[in-house]
């Protein structure tokens, strides 16, 4: 299921709208909300990324339902980048050595968030082992041996995911940058890095890409869309509603857990 536009005056192909390519929209999760989300994750023995995926499924389901798109049987698929680096690749430069794992559920699955959360956790556990990423690489390695195999596969399956969700995690722990810290922020002379954000590539037929980073005790959520179905206003609204949904989820922790 693809994401519809929400703006009533924004229609694909309209001359007065055109194709817009919005810059990256960024919003931050408040410290107290992040603390509550971590407490929920610990109580349910899942990861913070599992909660983000759960809320993303619920958010897309709500968005599509309000727009009158899809049904309870409609599939939603979130593409999650998986790092394929291993200890032998520690000297590699900054390059893409990633694959994708696909987390797929129906819209009706959001009725039972606890059950859905457990299913998501089981899926992400296999992702961390690298098995899902290897499957994707092996498929494309096989297709490359067949004349026009990759092109035929992509034309048959043009939309691999509803959206992409890439969670980088704690930026300072992942990077090997030795710089002084001031209030948890990198500092070089009189320059302080206040925020780090970014998104994965927005590929054809996948309309939205989310990037999540944790830096200086804050969780930053970034979003970029391809501009064909979601306008700039829709992009900002879609991100704002996702953050509000996370906040409600944190507040409702007692009933959910």
JSON list of N, CA and C in Angstrom, two decimals, residues 140 143-155:
[
{"chain": "A", "resi": 140, "resn": "UNK", "atom": "N", "xyz": [19.81, -11.25, -5.62]},
{"chain": "A", "resi": 140, "resn": "UNK", "atom": "CA", "xyz": [20.31, -10.40, -6.70]},
{"chain": "A", "resi": 140, "resn": "UNK", "atom": "C", "xyz": [21.55, -10.99, -7.35]},
{"chain": "A", "resi": 143, "resn": "UNK", "atom": "N", "xyz": [20.08, -13.34, -9.80]},
{"chain": "A", "resi": 143, "resn": "UNK", "atom": "CA", "xyz": [19.45, -12.65, -10.92]},
{"chain": "A", "resi": 143, "resn": "UNK", "atom": "C", "xyz": [20.48, -12.10, -11.90]},
{"chain": "A", "resi": 144, "resn": "UNK", "atom": "N", "xyz": [21.65, -11.71, -11.40]},
{"chain": "A", "resi": 144, "resn": "UNK", "atom": "CA", "xyz": [22.69, -11.17, -12.28]},
{"chain": "A", "resi": 144, "resn": "UNK", "atom": "C", "xyz": [23.21, -12.22, -13.26]},
{"chain": "A", "resi": 145, "resn": "UNK", "atom": "N", "xyz": [23.04, -13.47, -12.94]},
{"chain": "A", "resi": 145, "resn": "UNK", "atom": "CA", "xyz": [23.51, -14.54, -13.84]},
{"chain": "A", "resi": 145, "resn": "UNK", "atom": "C", "xyz": [22.52, -14.79, -14.97]},
{"chain": "A", "resi": 146, "resn": "UNK", "atom": "N", "xyz": [21.32, -14.24, -14.83]},
{"chain": "A", "resi": 146, "resn": "UNK", "atom": "CA", "xyz": [20.28, -14.44, -15.84]},
{"chain": "A", "resi": 146, "resn": "UNK", "atom": "C", "xyz": [20.20, -13.18, -16.71]},
{"chain": "A", "resi": 147, "resn": "UNK", "atom": "N", "xyz": [20.27, -13.31, -18.03]},
{"chain": "A", "resi": 147, "resn": "UNK", "atom": "CA", "xyz": [20.17, -12.13, -18.90]},
{"chain": "A", "resi": 147, "resn": "UNK", "atom": "C", "xyz": [18.90, -11.33, -18.60]},
{"chain": "A", "resi": 148, "resn": "UNK", "atom": "N", "xyz": [19.07, -10.06, -18.36]},
{"chain": "A", "resi": 148, "resn": "UNK", "atom": "CA", "xyz": [17.96, -9.16, -18.03]},
{"chain": "A", "resi": 148, "resn": "UNK", "atom": "C", "xyz": [17.23, -9.56, -16.75]},
{"chain": "A", "resi": 149, "resn": "UNK", "atom": "N", "xyz": [17.86, -10.37, -15.93]},
{"chain": "A", "resi": 149, "resn": "UNK", "atom": "CA", "xyz": [17.18, -10.87, -14.73]},
{"chain": "A", "resi": 149, "resn": "UNK", "atom": "C", "xyz": [16.81, -9.78, -13.74]},
{"chain": "A", "resi": 150, "resn": "UNK", "atom": "N", "xyz": [17.76, -8.90, -13.45]},
{"chain": "A", "resi": 150, "resn": "UNK", "atom": "CA", "xyz": [17.50, -7.84, -12.47]},
{"chain": "A", "resi": 150, "resn": "UNK", "atom": "C", "xyz": [16.43, -6.89, -12.99]},
{"chain": "A", "resi": 151, "resn": "UNK", "atom": "N", "xyz": [16.53, -6.51, -14.28]},
{"chain": "A", "resi": 151, "resn": "UNK", "atom": "CA", "xyz": [15.54, -5.58, -14.84]},
{"chain": "A", "resi": 151, "resn": "UNK", "atom": "C", "xyz": [14.15, -6.20, -14.83]},
{"chain": "A", "resi": 152, "resn": "UNK", "atom": "N", "xyz": [14.05, -7.47, -15.20]},
{"chain": "A", "resi": 152, "resn": "UNK", "atom": "CA", "xyz": [12.75, -8.14, -15.22]},
{"chain": "A", "resi": 152, "resn": "UNK", "atom": "C", "xyz": [12.17, -8.23, -13.80]},
{"chain": "A", "resi": 153, "resn": "UNK", "atom": "N", "xyz": [13.04, -8.53, -12.83]},
{"chain": "A", "resi": 153, "resn": "UNK", "atom": "CA", "xyz": [12.58, -8.64, -11.44]},
{"chain": "A", "resi": 153, "resn": "UNK", "atom": "C", "xyz": [12.04, -7.31, -10.93]},
{"chain": "A", "resi": 154, "resn": "UNK", "atom": "N", "xyz": [12.77, -6.23, -11.21]},
{"chain": "A", "resi": 154, "resn": "UNK", "atom": "CA", "xyz": [12.36, -4.92, -10.73]},
{"chain": "A", "resi": 154, "resn": "UNK", "atom": "C", "xyz": [11.12, -4.40, -11.44]},
{"chain": "A", "resi": 155, "resn": "UNK", "atom": "N", "xyz": [10.94, -4.77, -12.71]},
{"chain": "A", "resi": 155, "resn": "UNK", "atom": "CA", "xyz": [9.73, -4.35, -13.42]},
{"chain": "A", "resi": 155, "resn": "UNK", "atom": "C", "xyz": [8.52, -5.12, -12.93]}
]
